[in-house]
Short mmCIF file of C-alpha atoms (C1' of nucleotides) in Angstrom, two decimals:
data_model
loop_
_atom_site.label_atom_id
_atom_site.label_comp_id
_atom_site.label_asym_id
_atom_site.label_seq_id
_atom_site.Cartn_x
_atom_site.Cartn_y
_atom_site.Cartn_z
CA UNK A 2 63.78 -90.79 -159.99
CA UNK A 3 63.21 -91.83 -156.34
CA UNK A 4 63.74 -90.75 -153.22
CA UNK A 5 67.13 -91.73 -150.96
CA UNK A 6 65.97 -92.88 -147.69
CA UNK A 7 68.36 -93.33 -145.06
CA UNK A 8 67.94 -95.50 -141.54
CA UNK A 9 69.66 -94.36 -138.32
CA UNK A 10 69.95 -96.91 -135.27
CA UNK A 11 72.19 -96.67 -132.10
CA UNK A 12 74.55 -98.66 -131.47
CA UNK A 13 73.59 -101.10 -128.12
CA UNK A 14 71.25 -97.75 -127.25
CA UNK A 15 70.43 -98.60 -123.87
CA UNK A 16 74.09 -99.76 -122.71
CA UNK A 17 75.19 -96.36 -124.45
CA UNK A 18 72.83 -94.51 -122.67
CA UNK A 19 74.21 -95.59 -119.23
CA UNK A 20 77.65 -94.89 -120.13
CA UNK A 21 77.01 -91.53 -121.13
CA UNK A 22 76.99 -90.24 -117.25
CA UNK A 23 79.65 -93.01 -116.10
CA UNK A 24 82.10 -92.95 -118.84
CA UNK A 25 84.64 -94.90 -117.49
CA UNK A 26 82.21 -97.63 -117.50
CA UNK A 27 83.02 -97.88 -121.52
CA UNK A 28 86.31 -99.91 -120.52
CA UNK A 29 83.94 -102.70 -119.09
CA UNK A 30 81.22 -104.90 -120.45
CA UNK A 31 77.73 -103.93 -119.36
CA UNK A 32 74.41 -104.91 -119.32
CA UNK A 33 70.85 -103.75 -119.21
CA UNK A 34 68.09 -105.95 -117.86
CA UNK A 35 64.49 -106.15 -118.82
CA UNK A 36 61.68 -105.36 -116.43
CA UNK A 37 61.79 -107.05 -113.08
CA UNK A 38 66.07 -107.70 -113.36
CA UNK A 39 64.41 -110.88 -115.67
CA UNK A 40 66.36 -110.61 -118.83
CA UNK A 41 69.06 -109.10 -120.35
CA UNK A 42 68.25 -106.89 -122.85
CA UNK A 43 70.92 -104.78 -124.18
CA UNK A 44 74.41 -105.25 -124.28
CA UNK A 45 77.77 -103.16 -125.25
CA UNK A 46 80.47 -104.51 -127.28
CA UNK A 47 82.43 -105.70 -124.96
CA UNK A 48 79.63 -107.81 -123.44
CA UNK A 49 78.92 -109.45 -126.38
CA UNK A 50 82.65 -110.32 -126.56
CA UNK A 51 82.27 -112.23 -123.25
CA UNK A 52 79.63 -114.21 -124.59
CA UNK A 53 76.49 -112.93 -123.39
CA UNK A 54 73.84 -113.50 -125.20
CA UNK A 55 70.35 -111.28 -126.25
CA UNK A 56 67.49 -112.03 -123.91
CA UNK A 57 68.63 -114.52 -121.69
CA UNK A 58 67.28 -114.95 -118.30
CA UNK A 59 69.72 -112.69 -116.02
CA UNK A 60 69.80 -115.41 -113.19
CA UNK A 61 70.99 -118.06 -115.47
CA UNK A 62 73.82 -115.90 -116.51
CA UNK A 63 74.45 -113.99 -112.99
CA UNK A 64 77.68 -116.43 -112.39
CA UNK A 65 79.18 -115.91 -115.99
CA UNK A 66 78.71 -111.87 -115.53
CA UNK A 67 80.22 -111.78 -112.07
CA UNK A 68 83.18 -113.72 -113.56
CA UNK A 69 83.53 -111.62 -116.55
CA UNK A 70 83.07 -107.99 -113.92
CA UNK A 71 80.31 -106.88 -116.20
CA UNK A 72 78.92 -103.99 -114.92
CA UNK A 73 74.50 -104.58 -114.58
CA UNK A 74 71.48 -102.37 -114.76
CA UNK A 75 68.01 -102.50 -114.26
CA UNK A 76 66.47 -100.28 -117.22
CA UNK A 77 65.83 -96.78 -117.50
CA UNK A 78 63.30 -96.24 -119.43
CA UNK A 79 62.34 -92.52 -118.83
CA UNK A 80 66.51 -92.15 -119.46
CA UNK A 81 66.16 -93.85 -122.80
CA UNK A 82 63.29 -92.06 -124.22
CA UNK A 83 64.64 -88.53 -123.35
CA UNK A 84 67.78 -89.49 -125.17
CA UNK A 85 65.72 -90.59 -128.28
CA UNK A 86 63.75 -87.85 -127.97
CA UNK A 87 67.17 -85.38 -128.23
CA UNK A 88 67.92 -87.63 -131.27
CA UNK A 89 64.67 -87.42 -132.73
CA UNK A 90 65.46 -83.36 -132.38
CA UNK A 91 68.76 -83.19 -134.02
CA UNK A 92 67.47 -85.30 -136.76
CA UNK A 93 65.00 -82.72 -137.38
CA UNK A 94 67.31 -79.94 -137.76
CA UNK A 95 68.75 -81.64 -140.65
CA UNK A 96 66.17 -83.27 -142.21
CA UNK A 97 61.60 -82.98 -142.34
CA UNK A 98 60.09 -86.20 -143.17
CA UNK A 99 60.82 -88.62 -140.23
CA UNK A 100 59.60 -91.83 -139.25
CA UNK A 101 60.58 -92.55 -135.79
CA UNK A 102 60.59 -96.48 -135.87
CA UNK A 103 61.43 -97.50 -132.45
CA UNK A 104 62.87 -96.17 -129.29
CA UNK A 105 66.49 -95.97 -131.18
CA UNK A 106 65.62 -96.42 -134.67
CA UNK A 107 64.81 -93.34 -137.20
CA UNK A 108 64.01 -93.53 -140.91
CA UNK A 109 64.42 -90.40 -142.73
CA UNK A 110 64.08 -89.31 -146.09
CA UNK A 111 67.48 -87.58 -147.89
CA UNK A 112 66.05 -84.11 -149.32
CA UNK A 113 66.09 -83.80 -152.54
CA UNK A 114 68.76 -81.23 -153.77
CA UNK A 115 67.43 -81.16 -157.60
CA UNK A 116 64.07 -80.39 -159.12
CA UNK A 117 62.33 -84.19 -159.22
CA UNK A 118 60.42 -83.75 -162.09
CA UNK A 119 63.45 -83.08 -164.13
CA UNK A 120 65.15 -85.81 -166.38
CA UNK A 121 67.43 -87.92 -164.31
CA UNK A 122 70.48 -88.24 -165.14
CA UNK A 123 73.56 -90.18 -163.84
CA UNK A 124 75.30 -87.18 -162.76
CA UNK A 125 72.40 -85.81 -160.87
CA UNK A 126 72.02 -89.55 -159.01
CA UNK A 127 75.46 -89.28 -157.92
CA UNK A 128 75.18 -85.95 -156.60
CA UNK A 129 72.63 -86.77 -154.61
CA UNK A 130 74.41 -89.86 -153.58
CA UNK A 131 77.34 -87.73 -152.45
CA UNK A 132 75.20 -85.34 -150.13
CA UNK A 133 73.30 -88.27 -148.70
CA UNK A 134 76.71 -89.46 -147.46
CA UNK A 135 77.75 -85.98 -146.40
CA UNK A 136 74.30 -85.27 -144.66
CA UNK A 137 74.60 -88.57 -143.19
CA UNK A 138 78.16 -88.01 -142.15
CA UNK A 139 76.92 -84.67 -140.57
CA UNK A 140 74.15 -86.06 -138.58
CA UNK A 141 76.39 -88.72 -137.11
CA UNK A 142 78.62 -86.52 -135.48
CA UNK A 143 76.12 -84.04 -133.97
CA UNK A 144 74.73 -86.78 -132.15
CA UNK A 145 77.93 -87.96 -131.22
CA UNK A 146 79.27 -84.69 -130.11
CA UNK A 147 76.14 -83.32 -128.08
CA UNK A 148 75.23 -86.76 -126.97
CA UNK A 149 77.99 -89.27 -126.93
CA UNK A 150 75.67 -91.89 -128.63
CA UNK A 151 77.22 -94.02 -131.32
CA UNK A 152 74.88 -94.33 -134.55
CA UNK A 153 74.90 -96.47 -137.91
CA UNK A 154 73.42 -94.95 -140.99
CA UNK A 155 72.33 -96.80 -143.61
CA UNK A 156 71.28 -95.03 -147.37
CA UNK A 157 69.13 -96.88 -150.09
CA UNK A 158 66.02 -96.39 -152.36
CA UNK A 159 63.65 -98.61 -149.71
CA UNK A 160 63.46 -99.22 -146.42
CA UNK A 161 64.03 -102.95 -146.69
CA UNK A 162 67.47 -101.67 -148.51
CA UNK A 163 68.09 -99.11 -146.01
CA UNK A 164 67.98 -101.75 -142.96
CA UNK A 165 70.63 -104.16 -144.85
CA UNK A 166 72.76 -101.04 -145.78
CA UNK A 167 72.45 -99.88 -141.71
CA UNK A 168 73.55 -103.57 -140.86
CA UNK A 169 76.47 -104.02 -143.17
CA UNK A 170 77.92 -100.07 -141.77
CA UNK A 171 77.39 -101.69 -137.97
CA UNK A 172 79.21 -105.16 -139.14
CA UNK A 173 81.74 -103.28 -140.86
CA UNK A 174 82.62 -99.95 -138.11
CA UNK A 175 86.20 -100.52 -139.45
CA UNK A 176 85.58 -99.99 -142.54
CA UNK A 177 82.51 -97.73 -142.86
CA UNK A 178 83.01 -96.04 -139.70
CA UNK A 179 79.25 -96.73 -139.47
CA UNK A 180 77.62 -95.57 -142.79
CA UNK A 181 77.34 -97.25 -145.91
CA UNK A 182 75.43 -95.84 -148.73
CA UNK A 183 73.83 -98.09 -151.51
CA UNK A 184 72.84 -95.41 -153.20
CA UNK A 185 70.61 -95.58 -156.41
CA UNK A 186 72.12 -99.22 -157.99
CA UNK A 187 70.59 -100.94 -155.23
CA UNK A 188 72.21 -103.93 -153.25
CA UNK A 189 74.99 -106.45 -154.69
CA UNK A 190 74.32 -110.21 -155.05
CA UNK A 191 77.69 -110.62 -152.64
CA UNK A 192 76.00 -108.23 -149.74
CA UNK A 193 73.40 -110.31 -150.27
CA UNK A 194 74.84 -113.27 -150.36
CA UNK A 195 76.67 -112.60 -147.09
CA UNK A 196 73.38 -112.27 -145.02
CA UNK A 197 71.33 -115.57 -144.08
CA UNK A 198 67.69 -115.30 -145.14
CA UNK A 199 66.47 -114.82 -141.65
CA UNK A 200 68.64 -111.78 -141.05
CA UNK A 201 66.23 -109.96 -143.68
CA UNK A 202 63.83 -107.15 -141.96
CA UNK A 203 60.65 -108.94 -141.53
CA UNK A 204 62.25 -112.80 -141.47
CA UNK A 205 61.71 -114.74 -138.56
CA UNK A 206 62.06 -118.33 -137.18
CA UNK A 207 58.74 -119.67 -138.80
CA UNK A 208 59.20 -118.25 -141.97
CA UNK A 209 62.82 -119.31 -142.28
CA UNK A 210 61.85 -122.60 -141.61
CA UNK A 211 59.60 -122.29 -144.87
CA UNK A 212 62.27 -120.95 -146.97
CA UNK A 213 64.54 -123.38 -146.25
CA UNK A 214 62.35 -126.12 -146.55
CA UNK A 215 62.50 -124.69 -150.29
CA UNK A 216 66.21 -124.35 -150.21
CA UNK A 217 66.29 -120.62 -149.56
CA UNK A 218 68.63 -120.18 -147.04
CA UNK A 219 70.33 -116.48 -147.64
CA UNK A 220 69.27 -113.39 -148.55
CA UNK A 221 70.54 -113.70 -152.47
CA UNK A 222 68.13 -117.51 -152.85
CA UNK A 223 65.38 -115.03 -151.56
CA UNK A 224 66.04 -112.44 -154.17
CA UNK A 225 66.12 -114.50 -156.88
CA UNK A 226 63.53 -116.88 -155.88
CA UNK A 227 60.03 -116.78 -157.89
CA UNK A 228 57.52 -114.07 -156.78
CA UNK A 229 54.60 -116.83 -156.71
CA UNK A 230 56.64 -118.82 -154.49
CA UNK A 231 57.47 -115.90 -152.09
CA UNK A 232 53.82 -115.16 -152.00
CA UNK A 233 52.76 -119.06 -151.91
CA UNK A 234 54.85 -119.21 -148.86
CA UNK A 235 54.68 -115.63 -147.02
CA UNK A 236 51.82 -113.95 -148.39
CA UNK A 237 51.63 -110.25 -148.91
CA UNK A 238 54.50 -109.89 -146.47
CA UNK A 239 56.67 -111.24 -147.65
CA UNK A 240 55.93 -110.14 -151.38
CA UNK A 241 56.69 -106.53 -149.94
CA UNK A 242 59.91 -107.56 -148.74
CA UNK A 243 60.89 -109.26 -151.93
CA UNK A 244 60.01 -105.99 -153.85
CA UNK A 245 61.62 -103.90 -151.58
CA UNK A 246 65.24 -105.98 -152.35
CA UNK A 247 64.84 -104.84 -156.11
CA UNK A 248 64.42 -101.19 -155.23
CA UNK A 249 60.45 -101.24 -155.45
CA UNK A 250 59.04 -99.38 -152.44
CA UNK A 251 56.49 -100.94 -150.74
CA UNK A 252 56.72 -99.76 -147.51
CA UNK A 253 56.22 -96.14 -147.33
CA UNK A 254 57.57 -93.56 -145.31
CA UNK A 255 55.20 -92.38 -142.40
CA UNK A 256 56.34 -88.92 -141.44
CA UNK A 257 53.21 -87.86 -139.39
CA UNK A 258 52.45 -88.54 -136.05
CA UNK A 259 49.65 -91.18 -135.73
CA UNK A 260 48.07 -92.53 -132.56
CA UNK A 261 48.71 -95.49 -131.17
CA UNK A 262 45.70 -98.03 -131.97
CA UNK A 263 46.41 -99.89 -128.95
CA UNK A 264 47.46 -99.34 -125.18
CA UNK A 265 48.66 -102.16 -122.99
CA UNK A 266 50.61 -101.48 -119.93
CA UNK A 267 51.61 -105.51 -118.16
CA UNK A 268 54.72 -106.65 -115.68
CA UNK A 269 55.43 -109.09 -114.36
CA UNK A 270 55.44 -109.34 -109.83
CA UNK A 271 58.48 -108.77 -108.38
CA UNK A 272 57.15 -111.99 -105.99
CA UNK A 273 54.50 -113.82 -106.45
CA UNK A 274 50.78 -112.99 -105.71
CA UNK A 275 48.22 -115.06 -104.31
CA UNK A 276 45.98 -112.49 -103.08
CA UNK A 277 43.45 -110.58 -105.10
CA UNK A 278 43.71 -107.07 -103.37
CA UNK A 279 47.61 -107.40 -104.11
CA UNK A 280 46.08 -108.20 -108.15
CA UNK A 281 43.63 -105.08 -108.42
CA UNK A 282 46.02 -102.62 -106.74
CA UNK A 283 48.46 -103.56 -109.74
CA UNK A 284 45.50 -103.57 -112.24
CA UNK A 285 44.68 -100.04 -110.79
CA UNK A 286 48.06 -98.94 -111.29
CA UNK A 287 48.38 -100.46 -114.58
CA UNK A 288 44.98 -98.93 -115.64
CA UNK A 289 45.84 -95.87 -114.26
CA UNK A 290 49.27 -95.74 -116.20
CA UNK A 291 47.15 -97.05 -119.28
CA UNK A 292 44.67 -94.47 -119.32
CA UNK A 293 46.93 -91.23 -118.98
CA UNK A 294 48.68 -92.91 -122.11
CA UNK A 295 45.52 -92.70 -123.49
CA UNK A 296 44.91 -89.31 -123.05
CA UNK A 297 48.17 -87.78 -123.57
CA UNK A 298 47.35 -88.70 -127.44
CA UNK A 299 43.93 -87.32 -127.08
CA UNK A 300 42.00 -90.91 -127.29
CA UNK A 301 39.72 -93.07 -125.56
CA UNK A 302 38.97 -96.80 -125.58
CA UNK A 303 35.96 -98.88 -126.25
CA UNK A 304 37.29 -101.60 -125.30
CA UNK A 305 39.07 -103.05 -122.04
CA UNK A 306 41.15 -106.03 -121.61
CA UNK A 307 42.44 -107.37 -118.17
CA UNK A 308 44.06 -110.44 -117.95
CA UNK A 309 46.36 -112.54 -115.11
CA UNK A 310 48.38 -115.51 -115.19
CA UNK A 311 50.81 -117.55 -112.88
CA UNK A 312 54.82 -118.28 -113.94
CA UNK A 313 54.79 -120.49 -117.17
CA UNK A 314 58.45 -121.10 -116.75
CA UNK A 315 57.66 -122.88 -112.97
CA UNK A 316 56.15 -126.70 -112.59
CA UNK A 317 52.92 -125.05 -110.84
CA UNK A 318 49.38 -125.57 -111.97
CA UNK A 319 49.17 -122.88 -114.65
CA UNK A 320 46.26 -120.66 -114.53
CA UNK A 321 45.20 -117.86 -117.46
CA UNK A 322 42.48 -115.98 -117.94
CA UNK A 323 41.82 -112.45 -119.63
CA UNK A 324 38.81 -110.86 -120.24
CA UNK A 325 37.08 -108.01 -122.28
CA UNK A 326 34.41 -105.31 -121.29
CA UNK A 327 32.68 -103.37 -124.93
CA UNK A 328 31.84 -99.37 -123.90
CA UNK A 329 28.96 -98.18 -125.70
CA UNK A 330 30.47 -95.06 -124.85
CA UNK A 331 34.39 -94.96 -125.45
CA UNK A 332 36.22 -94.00 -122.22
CA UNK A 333 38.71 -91.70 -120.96
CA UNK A 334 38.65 -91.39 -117.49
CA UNK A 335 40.62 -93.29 -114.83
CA UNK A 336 38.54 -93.60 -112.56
CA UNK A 337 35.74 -95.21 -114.24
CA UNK A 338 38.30 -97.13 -116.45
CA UNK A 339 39.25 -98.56 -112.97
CA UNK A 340 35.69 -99.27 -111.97
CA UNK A 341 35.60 -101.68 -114.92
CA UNK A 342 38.73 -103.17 -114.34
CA UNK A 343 37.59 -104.36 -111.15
CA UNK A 344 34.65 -105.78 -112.38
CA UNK A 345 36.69 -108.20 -114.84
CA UNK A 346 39.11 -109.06 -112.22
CA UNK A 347 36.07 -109.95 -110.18
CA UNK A 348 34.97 -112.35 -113.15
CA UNK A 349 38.60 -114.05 -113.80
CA UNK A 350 40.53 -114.08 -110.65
CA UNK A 351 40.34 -117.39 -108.77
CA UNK A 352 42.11 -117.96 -105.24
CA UNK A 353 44.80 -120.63 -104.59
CA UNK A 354 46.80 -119.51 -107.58
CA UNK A 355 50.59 -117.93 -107.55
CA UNK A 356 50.28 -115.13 -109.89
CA UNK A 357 53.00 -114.36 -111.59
CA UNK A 358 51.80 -111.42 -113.92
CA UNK A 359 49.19 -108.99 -115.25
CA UNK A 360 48.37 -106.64 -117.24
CA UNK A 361 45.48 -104.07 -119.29
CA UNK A 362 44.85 -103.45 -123.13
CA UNK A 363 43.36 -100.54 -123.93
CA UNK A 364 41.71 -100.94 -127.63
CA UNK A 365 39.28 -99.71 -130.32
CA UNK A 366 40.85 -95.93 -129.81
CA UNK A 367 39.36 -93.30 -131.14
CA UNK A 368 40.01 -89.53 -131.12
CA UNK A 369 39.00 -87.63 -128.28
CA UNK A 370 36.01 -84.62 -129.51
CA UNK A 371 37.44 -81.16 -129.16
CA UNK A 372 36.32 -79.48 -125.29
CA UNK A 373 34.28 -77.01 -125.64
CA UNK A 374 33.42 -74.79 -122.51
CA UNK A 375 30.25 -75.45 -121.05
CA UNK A 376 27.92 -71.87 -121.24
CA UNK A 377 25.77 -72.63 -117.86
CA UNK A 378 26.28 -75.97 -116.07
CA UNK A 379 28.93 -78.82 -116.86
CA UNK A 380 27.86 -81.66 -117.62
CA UNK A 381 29.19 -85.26 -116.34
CA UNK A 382 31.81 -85.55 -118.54
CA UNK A 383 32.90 -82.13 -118.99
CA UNK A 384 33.89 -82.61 -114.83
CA UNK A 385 35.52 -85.44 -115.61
CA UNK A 386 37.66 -84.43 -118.25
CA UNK A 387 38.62 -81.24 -116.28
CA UNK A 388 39.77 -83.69 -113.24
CA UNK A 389 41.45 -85.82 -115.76
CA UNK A 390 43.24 -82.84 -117.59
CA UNK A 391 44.34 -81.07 -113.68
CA UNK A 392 45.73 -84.71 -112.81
CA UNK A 393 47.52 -85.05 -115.79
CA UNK A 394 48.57 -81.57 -115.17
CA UNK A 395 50.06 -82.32 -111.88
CA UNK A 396 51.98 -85.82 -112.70
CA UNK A 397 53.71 -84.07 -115.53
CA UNK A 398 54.48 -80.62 -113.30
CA UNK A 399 55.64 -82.80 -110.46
CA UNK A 400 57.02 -86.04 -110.22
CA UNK A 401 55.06 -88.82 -111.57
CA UNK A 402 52.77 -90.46 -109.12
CA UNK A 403 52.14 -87.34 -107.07
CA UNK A 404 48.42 -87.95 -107.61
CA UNK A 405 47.13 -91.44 -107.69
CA UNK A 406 43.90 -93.82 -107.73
CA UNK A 407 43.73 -94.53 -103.94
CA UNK A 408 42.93 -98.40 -104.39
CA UNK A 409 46.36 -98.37 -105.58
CA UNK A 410 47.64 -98.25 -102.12
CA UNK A 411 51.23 -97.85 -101.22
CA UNK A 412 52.28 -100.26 -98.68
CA UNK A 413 50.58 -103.38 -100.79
CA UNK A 414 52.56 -102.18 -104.43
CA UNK A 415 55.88 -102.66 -102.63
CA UNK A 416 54.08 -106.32 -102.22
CA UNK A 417 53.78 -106.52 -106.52
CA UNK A 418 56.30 -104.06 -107.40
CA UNK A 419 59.15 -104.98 -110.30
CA UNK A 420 62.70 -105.70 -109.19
CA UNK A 421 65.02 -103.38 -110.23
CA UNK A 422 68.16 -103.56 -108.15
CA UNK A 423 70.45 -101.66 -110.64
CA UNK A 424 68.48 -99.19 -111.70
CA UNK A 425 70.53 -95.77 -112.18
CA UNK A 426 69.07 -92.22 -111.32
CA UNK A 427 66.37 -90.31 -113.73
CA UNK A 428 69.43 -87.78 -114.79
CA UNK A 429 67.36 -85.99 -117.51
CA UNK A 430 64.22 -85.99 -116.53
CA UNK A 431 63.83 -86.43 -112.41
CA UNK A 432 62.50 -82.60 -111.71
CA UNK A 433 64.04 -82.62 -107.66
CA UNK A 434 67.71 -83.63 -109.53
CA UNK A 435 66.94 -80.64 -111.81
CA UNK A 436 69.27 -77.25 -111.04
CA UNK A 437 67.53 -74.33 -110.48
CA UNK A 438 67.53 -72.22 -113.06
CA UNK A 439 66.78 -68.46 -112.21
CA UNK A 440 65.60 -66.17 -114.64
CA UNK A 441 67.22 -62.76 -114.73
"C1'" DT B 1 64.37 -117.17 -105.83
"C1'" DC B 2 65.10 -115.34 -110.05
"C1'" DT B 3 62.80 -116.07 -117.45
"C1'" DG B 4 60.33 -108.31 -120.34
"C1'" DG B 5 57.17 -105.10 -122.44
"C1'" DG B 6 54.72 -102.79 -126.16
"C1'" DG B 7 53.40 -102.50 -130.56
"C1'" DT B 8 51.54 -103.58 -135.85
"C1'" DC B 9 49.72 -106.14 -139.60
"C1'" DC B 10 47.66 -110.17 -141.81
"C1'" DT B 11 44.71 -114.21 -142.30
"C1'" DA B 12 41.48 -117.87 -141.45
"C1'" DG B 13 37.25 -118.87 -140.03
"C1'" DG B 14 32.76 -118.03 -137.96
"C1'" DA B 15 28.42 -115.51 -138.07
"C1'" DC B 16 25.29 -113.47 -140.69
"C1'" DC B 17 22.82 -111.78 -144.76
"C1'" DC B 18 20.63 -112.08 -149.31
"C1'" DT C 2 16.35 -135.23 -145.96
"C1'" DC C 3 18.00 -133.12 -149.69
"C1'" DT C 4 20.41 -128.41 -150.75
"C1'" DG C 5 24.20 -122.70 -153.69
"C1'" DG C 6 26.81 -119.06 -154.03
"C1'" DG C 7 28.56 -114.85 -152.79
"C1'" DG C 8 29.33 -111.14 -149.96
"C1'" DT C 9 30.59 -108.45 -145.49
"C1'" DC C 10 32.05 -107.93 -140.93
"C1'" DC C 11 34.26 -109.29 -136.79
"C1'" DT C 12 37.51 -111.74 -133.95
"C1'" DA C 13 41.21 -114.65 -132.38
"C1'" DG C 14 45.50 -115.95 -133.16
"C1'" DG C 15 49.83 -115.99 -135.66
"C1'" DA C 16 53.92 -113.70 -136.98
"C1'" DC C 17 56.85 -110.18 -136.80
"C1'" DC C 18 59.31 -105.95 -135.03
"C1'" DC C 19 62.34 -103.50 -131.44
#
DNA sequence: TCTGGGGTCCTAGGACCC
DNA sequence: TCTGGGGTCCTAGGACCC
């Protein structure tokens, strides 16, 4: 018998999270906004009543929101991750094998409450259909209760399943109150046949446009269509996905923490840059940013990727260019990482342009070699990875930028710097906002 | 004036080898 | 000037996710 595996997802996380320390703010619409106030991002219920759609350019839309008294703000992303981080640590109380899947998205396995190897018999399934509900149910209101986030919960055999079952309990709140548990008989062909073909996990525009072109326009034509043609049409992709619908896991569970394989860290300018010391102080910070990624999961990077380009959107002359640098020797440290960065700014930035965004790539990771300490004399690297570890040290103790590359500069970010003109204060995680705690 | 950021996986095609 | 087949490895780009 399989597993139950169950999907939890907040409902419009970001907007949630705001409203958590202004709650009066749930009687009107609000926003979040991407990076540099560009887009909007996230939006609560009542936003989406008034129309607003997912990603559109804020400034297009600025007249329609101050209409509709929809409340804006710039994101938060240090908020957001401490909040999924809290979620992340009431799930485990319940629950061991967790995938986190996103920044508000969870897959978890139900724990089996019978011996597996047993015979498997319809009474056992729907016991263990019943306390997947009831651990679900459980879950829910813990995180509701300690942290006034709304969730959906969705139960099947696969995570393909899983993700319809989560969005039929959102579409549904009335009537699910925001689980909904297909248990072990899998999905019906009238679910199915309620959901278009690209609303399927793993669908997009391009492929859609294949299906249909083969008449498969919902989620039930998909089903039932031929394997061969599915795999003619989608590869192994989407050959997965059509296995997944009949209860055939494809896509397993990945419960332990695994490094990230790559590290980019881009924005766009808050105006636009023409100079190139304006360019490499954002590179440096970007780098910078990059590299203590890098190290906080114990990697380094033989390969670096820079790369600037002016404002697609605007009727300038465009200009792109990126560029890669190989390491013999895979890297760690900041400042050297920086070093290099210059060098391949050197090589793509020409003058006369109006830059509109950069940003670094940090690739071909690989695990960092246990320190050892040195007997006699330290040796290059040994001093560099003690500077590294004591900087690291001090951005995490204190606030974040207490100790920075000095190329950076100060004066010339605020000439790069993001917008963010509605950005709310750091409640969880801004140390001076902090109380003092005293220990007694 | 203003249009995000950060990931993963898969495949086709080139380079190279025997 | 003609001229095979099969394999591996790497990379760029496409597609998708949130």
């Amino acid at each position: 018998m399989s597993d139950l595996v169950a999907l939890i997802d907040c409902n419009n996380f970001f907007t949630s999270c705001e409203t958590v320390f202004q709650p009066w703010l749930n009687d009107s619409p609000v926003v979040v906004l991407s990076s540099n106030d560009g887009c909007i991002i996230a939006r609560s219920q009542k936003a989406k009543d008034c129309g607003i759609p997912m990603g559109a350019p804020y400034h297009v839309y600025k007249q329609h929101i101050q209409r509709h008294g929809i409340k804006v703000f710039s994101s938060n992303f240090s908020l957001y991750g401490e909040f999924s981080r809290r979620i992340h640590h009431i799930l485990s109380q319940y629950c061991e094998k967790i995938e986190p899947y996103s920044i508000d998205e969870f897959f978890f396995m139900i724990p089996s409450f019978h011996n597996n190897k047993g015979p498997s018999t319809a009474h056992i399934r729907r016991t263990q259909e019943t306390r997947a509900y009831t651990l679900a149910s459980a879950i829910q209101d813990r995180i509701q209760q300690w942290l006034t986030i709304p969730t959906s919960i969705g139960i099947a055999t696969t995570k393909s399943l899983a993700k319809i079952a989560n969005k039929f309990a959102k579409r549904n709140h009335a009537t699910t109150r925001g689980i909904h548990n297909l248990g072990f008989s899998g999905v019906s062909e009238s679910l199915l046949a309620s959901l278009a073909v690209e609303e399927l996990w793993g669908i997009s525009y391009k492929s859609k446009k294949k299906l249909n072109n083969k008449h498969i326009y919902t989620a039930l034509d998909f089903y039932r269509a031929p394997i061969h043609l599915i795999r003619s049409l989608l590869s192994i992709t989407g050959e997965r996905i059509h296995h997944e619908l009949k209860g055939e896991s494809c896509l397993t569970l990945n419960d332990t923490h695994t490094a990230k394989k790559s590290i980019r860290i881009s924005r766009s300018f808050g105006h636009p840059v023409t100079q190139k010391v304006q360019v490499q102080s954002a590179l440096t910070e970007f780098v910078s940013q990059a590299s203590e990624k890098l190290r906080a999961q114990h990697s380094r990077a033989h390969t670096l990727y820079v790369y600037i380009h002016t404002n697609p959107y605007q009727q300038i002359p465009q200009y792109m260019r990126g560029k890669m640098m190989h390491f013999v020797e895979a890297l760690f440290d900041t400042n050297i990482l920086v070093a290099h960065c210059r060098t391949l700014l050197e090589e793509i930035f020409t003058p006369g342009h109006r830059y509109s965004k950069a940003g670094v790539i940090l690739m071909n990771l690989i695990p960092i070699t246990p320190f050892q300490e040195p007997l006699f004399t330290m040796t290059h690297q040994e001093q560099s990875r003690e500077l590294m570890d004591a900087v690291d040290r001090i951005n995490t103790l204190y606030e974040k930028d207490t100790v920075f590359v000095g190329s950076r500069g100060t004066r010339i970010k605020e000439t790069w710097s993001p917008r963010n003109n509605f950005r709310s204060p750091r409640y969880l995680t801004h140390w001076k906002e902090l109380p003092i705690v005293h220990a007694s």
